[in-house]
Short mmCIF file of C-alpha atoms in Angstrom, two decimals:
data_model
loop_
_atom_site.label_atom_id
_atom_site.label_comp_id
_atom_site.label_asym_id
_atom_site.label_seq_id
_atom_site.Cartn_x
_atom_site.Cartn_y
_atom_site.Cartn_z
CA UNK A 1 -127.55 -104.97 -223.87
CA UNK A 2 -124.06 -103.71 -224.16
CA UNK A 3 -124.02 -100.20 -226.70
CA UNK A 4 -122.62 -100.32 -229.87
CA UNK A 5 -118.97 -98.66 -229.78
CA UNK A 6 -118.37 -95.64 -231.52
CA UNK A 7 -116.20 -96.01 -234.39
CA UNK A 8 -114.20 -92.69 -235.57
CA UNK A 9 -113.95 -92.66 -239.27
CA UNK A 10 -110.88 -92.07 -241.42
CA UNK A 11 -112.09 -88.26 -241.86
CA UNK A 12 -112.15 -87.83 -238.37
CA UNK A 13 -108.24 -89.21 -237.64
CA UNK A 14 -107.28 -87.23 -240.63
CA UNK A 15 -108.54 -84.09 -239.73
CA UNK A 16 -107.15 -84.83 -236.59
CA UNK A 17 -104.09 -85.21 -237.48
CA UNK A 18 -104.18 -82.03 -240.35
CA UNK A 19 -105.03 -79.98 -237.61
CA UNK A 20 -101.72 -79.87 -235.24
CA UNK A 21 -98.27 -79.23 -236.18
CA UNK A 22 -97.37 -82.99 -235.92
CA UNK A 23 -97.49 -83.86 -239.67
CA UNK A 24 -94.91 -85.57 -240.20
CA UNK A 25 -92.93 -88.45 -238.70
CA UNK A 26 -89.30 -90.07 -238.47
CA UNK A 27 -88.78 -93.75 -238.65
CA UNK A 28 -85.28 -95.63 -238.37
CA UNK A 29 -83.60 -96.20 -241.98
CA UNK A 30 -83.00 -99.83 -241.31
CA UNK A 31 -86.63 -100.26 -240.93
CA UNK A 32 -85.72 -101.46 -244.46
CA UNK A 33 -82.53 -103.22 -244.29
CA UNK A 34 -83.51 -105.49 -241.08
CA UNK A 35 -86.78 -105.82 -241.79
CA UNK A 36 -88.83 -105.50 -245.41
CA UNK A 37 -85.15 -106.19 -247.75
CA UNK A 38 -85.54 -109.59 -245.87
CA UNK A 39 -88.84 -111.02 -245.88
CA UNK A 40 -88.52 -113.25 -243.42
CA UNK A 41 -87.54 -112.30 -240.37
CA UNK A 42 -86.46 -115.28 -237.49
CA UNK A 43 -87.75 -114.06 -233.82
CA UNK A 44 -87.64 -115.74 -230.47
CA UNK A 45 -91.91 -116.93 -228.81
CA UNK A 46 -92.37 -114.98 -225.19
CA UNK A 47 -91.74 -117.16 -221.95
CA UNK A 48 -94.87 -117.51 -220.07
CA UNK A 49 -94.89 -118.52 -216.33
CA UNK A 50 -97.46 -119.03 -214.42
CA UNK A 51 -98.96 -122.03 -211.97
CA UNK A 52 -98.86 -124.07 -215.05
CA UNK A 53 -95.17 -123.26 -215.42
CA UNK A 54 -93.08 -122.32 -217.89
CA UNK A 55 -93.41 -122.42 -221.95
CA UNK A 56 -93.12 -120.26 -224.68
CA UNK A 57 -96.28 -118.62 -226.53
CA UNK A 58 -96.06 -118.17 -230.39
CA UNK A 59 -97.86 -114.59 -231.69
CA UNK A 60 -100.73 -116.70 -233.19
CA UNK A 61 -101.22 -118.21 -229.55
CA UNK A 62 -99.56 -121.59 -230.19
CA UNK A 63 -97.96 -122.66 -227.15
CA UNK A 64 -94.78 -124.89 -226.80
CA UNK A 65 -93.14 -126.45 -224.45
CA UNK A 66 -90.53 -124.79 -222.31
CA UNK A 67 -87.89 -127.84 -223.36
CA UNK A 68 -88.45 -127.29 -226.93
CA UNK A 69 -87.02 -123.44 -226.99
CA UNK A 70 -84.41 -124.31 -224.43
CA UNK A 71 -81.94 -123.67 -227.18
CA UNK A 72 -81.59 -119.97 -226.89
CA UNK A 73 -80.24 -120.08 -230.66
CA UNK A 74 -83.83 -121.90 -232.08
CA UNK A 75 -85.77 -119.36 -233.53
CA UNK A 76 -89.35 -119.28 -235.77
CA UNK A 77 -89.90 -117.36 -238.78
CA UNK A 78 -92.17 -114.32 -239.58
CA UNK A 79 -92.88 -112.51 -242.73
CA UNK A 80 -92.31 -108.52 -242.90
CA UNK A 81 -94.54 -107.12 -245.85
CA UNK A 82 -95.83 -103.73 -246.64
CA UNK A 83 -98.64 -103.86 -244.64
CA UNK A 84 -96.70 -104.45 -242.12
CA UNK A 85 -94.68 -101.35 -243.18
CA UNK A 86 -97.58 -99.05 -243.41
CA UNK A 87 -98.54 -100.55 -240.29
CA UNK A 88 -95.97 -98.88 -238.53
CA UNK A 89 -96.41 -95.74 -240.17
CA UNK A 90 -100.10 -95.32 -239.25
CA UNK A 91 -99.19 -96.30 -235.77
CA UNK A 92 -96.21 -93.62 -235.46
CA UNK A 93 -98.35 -90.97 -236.50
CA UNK A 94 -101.36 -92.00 -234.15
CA UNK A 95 -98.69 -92.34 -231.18
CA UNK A 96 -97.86 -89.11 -231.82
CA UNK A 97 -101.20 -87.56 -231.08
CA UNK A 98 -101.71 -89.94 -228.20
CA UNK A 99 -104.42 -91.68 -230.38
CA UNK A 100 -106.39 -94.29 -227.78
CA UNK A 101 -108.99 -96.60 -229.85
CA UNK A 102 -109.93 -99.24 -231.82
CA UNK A 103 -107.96 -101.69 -233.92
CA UNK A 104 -110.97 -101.79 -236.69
CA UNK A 105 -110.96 -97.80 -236.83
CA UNK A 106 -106.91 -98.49 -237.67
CA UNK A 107 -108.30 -101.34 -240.06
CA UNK A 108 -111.00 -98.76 -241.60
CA UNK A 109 -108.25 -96.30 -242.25
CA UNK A 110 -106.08 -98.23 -243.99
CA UNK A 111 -108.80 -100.22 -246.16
CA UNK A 112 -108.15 -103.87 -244.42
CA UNK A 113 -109.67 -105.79 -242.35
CA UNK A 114 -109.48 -105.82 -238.52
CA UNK A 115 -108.83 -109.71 -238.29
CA UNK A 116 -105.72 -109.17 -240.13
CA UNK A 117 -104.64 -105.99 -238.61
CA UNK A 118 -105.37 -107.39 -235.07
CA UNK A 119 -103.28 -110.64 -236.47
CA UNK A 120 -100.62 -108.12 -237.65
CA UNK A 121 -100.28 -105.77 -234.51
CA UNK A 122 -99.65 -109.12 -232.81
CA UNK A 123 -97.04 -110.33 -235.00
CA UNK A 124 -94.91 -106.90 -234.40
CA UNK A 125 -95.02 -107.20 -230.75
CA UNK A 126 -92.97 -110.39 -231.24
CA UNK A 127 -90.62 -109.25 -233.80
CA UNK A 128 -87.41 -107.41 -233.00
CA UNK A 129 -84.76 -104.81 -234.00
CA UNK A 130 -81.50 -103.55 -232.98
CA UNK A 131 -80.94 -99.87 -231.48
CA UNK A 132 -79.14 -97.72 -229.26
CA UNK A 133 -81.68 -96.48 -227.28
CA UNK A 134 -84.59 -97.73 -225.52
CA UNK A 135 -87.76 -95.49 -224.75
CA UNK A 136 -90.04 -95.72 -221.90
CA UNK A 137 -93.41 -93.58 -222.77
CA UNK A 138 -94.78 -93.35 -219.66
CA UNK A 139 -91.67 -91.84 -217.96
CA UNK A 140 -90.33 -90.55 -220.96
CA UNK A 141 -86.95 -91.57 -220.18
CA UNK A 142 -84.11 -92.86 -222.69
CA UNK A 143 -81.26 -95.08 -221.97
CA UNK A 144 -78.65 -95.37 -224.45
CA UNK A 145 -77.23 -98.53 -225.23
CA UNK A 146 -74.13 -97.64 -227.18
CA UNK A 147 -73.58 -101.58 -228.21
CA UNK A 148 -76.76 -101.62 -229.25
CA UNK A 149 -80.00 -103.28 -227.70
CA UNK A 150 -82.65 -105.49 -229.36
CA UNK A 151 -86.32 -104.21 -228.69
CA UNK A 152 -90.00 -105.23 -229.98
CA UNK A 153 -91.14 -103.22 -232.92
CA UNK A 154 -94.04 -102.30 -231.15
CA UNK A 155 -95.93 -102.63 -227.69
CA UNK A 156 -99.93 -102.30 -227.52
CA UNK A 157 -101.05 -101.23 -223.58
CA UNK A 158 -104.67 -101.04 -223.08
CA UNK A 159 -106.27 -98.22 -221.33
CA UNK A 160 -109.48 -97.02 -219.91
CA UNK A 161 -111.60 -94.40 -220.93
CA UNK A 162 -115.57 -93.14 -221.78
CA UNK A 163 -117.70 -92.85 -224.94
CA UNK A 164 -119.65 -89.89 -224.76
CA UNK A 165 -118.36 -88.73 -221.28
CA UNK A 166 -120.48 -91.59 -219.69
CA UNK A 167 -119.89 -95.11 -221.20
CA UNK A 168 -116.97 -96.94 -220.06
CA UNK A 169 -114.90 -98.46 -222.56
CA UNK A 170 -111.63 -100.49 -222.84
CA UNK A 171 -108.86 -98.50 -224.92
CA UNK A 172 -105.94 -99.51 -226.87
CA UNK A 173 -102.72 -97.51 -227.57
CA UNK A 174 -99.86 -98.61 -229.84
CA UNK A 175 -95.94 -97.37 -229.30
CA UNK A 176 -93.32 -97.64 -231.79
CA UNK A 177 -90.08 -99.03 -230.38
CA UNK A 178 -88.23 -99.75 -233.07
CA UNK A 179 -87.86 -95.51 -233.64
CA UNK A 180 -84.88 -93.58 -234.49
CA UNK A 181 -81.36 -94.13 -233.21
CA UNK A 182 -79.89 -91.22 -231.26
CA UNK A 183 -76.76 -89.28 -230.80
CA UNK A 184 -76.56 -88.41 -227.09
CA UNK A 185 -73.98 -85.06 -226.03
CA UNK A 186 -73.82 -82.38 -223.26
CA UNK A 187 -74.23 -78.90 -224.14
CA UNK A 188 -72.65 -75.80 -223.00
CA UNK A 189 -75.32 -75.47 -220.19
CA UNK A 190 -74.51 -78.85 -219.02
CA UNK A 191 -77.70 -80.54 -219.89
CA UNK A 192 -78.45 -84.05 -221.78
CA UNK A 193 -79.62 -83.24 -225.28
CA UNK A 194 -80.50 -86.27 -227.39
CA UNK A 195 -80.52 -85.86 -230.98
CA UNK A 196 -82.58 -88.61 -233.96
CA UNK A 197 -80.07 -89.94 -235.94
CA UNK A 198 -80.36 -92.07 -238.96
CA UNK A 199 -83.87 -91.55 -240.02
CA UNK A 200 -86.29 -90.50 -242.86
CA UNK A 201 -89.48 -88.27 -242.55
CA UNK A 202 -92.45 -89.68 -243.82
CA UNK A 203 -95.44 -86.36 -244.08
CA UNK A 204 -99.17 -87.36 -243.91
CA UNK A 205 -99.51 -86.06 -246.88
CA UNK A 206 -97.00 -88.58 -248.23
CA UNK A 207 -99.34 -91.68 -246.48
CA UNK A 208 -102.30 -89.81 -248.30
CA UNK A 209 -100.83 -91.09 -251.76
CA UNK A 210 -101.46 -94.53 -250.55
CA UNK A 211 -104.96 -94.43 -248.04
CA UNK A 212 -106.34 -92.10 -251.59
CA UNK A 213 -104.92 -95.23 -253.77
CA UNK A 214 -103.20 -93.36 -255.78
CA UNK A 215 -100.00 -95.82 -254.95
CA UNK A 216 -100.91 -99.09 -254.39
CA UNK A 217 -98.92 -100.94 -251.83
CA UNK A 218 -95.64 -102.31 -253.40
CA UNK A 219 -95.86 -98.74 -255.44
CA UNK A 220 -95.95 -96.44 -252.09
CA UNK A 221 -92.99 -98.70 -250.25
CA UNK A 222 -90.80 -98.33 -253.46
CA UNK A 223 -91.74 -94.63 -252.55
CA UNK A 224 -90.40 -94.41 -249.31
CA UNK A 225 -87.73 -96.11 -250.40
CA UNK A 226 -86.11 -93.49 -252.25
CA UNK A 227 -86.81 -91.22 -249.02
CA UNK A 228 -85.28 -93.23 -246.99
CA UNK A 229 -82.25 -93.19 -249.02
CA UNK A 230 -82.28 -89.83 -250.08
CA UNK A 231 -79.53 -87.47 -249.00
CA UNK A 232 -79.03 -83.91 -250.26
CA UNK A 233 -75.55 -84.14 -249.74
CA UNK A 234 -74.60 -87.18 -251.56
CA UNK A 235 -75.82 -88.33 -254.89
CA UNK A 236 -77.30 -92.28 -254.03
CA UNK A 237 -77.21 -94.04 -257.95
CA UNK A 238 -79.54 -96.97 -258.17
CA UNK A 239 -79.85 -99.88 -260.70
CA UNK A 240 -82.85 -101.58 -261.26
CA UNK A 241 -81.21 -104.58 -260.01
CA UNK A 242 -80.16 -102.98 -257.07
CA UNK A 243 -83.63 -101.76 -255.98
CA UNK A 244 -84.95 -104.69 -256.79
CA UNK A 245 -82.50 -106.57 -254.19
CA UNK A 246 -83.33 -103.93 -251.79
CA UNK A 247 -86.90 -103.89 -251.86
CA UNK A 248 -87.28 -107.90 -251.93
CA UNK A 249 -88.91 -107.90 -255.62
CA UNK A 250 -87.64 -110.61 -257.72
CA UNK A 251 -88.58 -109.94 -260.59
CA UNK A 252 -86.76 -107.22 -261.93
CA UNK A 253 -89.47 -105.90 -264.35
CA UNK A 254 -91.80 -105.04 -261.90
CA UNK A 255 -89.18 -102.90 -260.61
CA UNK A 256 -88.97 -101.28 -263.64
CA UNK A 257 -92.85 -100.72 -264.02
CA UNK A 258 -92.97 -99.26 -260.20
CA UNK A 259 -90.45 -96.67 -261.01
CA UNK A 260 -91.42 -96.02 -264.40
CA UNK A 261 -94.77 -94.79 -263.20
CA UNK A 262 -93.65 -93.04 -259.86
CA UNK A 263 -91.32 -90.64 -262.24
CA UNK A 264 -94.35 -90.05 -264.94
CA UNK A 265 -96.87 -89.57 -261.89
CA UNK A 266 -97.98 -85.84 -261.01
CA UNK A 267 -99.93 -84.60 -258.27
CA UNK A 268 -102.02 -82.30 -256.44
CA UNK A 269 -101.75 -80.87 -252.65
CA UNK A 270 -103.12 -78.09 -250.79
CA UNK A 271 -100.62 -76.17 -251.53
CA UNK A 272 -101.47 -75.76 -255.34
CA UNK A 273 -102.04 -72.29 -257.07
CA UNK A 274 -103.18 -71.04 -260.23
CA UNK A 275 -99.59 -71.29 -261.51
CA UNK A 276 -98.56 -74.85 -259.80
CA UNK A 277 -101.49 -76.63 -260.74
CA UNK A 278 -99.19 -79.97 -259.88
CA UNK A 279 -95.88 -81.68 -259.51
CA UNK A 280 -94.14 -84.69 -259.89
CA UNK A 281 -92.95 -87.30 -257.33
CA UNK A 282 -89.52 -87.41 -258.00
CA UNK A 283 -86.84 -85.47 -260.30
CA UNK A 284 -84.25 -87.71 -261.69
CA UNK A 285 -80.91 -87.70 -262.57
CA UNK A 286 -79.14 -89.41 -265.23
CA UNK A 287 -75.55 -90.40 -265.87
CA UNK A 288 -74.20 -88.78 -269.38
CA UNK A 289 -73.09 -92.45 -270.27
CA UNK A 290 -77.12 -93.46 -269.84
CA UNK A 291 -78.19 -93.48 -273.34
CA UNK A 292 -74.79 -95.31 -274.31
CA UNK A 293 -75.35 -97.63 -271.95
CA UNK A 294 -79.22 -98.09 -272.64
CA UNK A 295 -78.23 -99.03 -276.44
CA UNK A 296 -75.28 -101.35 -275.50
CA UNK A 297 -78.03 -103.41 -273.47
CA UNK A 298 -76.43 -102.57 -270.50
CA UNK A 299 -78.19 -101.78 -266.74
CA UNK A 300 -78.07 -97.99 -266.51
CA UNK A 301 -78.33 -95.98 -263.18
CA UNK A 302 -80.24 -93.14 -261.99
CA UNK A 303 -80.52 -91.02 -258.72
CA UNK A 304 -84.26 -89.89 -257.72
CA UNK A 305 -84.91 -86.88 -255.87
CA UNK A 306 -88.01 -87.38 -254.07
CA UNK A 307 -89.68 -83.65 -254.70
CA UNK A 308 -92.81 -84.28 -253.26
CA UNK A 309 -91.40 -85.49 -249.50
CA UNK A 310 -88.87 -82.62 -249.92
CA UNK A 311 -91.15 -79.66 -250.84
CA UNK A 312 -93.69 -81.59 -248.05
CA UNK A 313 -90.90 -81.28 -245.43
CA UNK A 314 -89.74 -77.60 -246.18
CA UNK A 315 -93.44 -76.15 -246.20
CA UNK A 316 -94.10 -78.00 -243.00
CA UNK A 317 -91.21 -76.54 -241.28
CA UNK A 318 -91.97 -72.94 -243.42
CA UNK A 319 -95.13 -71.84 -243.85
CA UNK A 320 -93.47 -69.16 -246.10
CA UNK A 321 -91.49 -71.43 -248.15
CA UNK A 322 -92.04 -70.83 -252.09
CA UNK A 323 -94.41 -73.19 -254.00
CA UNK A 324 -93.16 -75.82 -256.44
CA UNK A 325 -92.48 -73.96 -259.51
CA UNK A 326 -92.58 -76.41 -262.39
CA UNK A 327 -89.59 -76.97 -264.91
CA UNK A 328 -89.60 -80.22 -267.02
CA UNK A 329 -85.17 -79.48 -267.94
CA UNK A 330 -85.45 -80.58 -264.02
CA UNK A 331 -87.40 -83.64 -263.92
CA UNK A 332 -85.32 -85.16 -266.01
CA UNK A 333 -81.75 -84.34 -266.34
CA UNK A 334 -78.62 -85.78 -268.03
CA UNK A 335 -75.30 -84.86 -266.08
CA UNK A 336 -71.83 -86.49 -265.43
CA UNK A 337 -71.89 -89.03 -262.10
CA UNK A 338 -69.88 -87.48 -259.03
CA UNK A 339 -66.94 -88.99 -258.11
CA UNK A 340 -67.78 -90.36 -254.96
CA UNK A 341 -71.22 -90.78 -255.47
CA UNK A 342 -72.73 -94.07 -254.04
CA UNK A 343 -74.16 -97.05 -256.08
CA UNK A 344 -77.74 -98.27 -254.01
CA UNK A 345 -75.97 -98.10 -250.45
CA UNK A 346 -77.67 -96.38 -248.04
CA UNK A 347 -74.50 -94.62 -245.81
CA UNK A 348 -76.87 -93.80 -242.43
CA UNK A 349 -77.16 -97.27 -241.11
CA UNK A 350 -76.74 -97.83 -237.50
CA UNK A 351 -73.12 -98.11 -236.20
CA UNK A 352 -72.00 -97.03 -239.21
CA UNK A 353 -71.35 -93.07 -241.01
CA UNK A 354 -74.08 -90.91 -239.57
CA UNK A 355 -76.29 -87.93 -241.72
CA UNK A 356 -78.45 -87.26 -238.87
CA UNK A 357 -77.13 -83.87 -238.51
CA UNK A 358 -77.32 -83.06 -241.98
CA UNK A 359 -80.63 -84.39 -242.44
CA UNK A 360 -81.93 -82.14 -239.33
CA UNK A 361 -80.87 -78.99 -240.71
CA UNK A 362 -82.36 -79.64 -244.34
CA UNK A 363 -85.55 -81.22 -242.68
CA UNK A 364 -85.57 -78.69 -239.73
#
C-alpha cells in the first residue's frame, strides 16, 4: 500500500520563505494590460505528433483535428482572472526558492481547491505573452529578442525526489516565463550585464494581505494595481472610470467601494513599535479642483501612493531604514496637479518609455 504523501502546510512555505533574503518579487507591468484588463485572452492548442499523427490538444485535453487549426490565424478563448493573477505570484515566489512539490500544498496555501488550481496551472501553460527575452532555467541563459518574442506564461517540469530521505516521490516545479523585460548593455569590463526593466515588486508581506483575508480577491488585485503603476517620479492621476476600464470591473461602483476601503484600511507588520502601532495602505493625493469638481457632479481624480509596498520595499533592501511614522495631513492631501502628470496610463510598457532604471534605484 502506497504511503500517504507528505503535505507541507502554509506555515511551513511561509516560514520558508520569511527566512531568506528573497522576499520580494518582480513581475512584468503588462501582466495587466495583456492579460487581466482583458478578460479573455485568444491562444493557439499545442500540436501533438505522434504514431497517431498530428492534431492539436486543447488545455482541458480536448483534442482536434490537425485540419481544423490549419488556419494559423484561428484561435480559442481563455479567461484571465485573479486567481489566475495570484497564481502567478505564488508561483514566482516559490520559483524563487526552488520550491519542488505538490499542486494541493499550492491549493492549501492559497485557500482553493487543487482541482481548480491543477485546471488553472494548465490553462497558463497554454496562454501567451510578448517579451524581449526568453529564459532557460536550467542553463540559465537569456536571449534577447529585441522585436519581441511570444512565450507561455508558465512551464511545469516534473522532477524526482524522496520523502523522508527514503520514499521516492514524483515532484513538480513551476517557472514563470512571462517575467520581466530586460535592458541588455556592456560594461566597462566588457561583460554582458542584463538589467529588469518594466516591472513592479510585489513583497510577501504584500501577498500576506490576501492568504490572511484581509483583501479579498478583486480587493488585493486593485492593490497591486496601484503598484504596478506607481512611479515616484511621475504623479499617475486615476478616475474611477479609468480604473475601472483597467481592471476589467464594469460596474463603476464597485470600483469606488474597492478603493474607498483600501485608503480607510490600516495595518499591522513586524515592523510595528510602540509608537507605529499601524499604517495605512496607500496615501493619496488630491487635485485642488477635487471638491469643486465633487459638487459639480463631476468624476474627480486622485493619485495613490502605495505606502505599505513602498515602506515594504525600502526595509527589505535596509534593515536600518526608519519605521513608518504616522501623519494623517499625509494620507490625505489636497495639492495643485503637475503639469505633466499622467491621467491612468501606465508609461513602462514594453517597447515603449522605460522606468526600469529609476525604479531599481528607489527599489534597490
Amino acid at each position: 500500500m502506497a504511503k500517504k504523501r507528505i503535505l507541507r502546510k502554509h506555515e511551513d512555505i511561509r516560514k520558508m520563505i520569511e527566512d531568506t533574503d528573497m522576499k520580494f518579487i518582480m513581475l512584468n507591468n503588462r501582466l495587466f494590460d495583456d492579460f487581466y484588463k482583458l478578460g479573455k485572452i485568444q491562444y493557439r492548442p499545442k500540436l501533438i505528433s505522434d504514431k497517431d499523427g498530428d492534431r492539436y490538444i486543447n488545455y482541458d485535453g480536448m483534442v482536434y483535428p490537425y485540419q481544423e487549426f490549419a488556419d494559423k490565424e484561428k484561435m480559442l478563448t481563455a479567461t484571465f482572472d485573479e486567481r489566475d493573477f495570484i497564481l502567478i505570484v505564488l508561483l514566482k515566489f516559490l520559483s524563487l526558492h526552488n520550491f519542488k512539490g505538490y499542486t494541493k500544498e499550492i491549493a492549501d496555501y492559497l485557500g482553493y481547491s487543487d482541482k481548480r488550481v491543477k485546471e488553472r496551472i494548465k490553462k497558463l501553460q497554454f496562454l501567451e505573452g510578448t517579451m524581449n527575452n526568453t529564459f532557460y532555467h536550467k542553463k540559465k541563459e537569456r536571449t534577447m529578442y529585441p522585436d519581441g518574442v511570444k512565450v507561455r506564461v508558465i512551464n511545469e517540469e516534473s522532477e524526482d525526489g524522496y520523502e523522508n530521505g527514503n520514499i521516492k516521490r514524483k515532484f513538480y516545479k513551476w517557472h514563470l516565463n512571462f517575467d520581466c523585460d530586460y535592458k541588455r548593455e556592456v560594461d566597462e569590463h566588457g561583460e554582458i550585464q542584463d538589467t529588469p526593466i518594466n516591472f513592479f515588486k510585489v513583497t510577501i508581506y504584500d501577498l500576506d494581505l490576501y492568504t490572511s483575508k484581509l483583501l479579498n480577491e478583486k480587493e488585493f488585485i486593485t492593490y497591486l494595481y496601484f503598484v504596478s503603476s506607481y512611479n515616484a517620479n511621475q504623479d499617475i492621476w486615476h478616475t474611477m472610470d479609468k480604473l475601472s476600464e483597467n481592471l476589467n470591473t464594469k460596474d463603476v461602483k464597485i470600483t469606488e467601494k474597492i478603493v474607498a476601503r483600501l485608503i480607510e484600511l490600516r495595518v499591522k507588520d513586524k515592523f510595528v513599535d510602540e509608537n507605529n502601532q499601524d499604517f495605512p495602505l496607500f496615501h493619496v493625493k488630491r487635485p485642488a479642483n477635487y471638491e469643486k469638481r465633487v459638487k459639480e457632479r463631476e468624476q474627480p481624480s486622485a493619485y495613490y501612493i502605495p505606502m505599505y509596498n513602498v515602506q515594504m520595499c525600502e526595509r527589505l533592501n535596509d534593515k536600518n531604514s526608519d519605521t513608518y511614522v504616522s501623519n494623517e495631513a499625509e494620507e490625505v492631501h489636497n495639492e495643485e496637479q503637475p503639469v505633466g502628470s499622467t491621467f491612468g496610463e501606465k508609461k513602462n510598457q514594453w517597447g515603449s518609455r522605460e522606468f526600469g532604471d529609476e525604479i531599481a534605484e528607489l527599489f534597490g
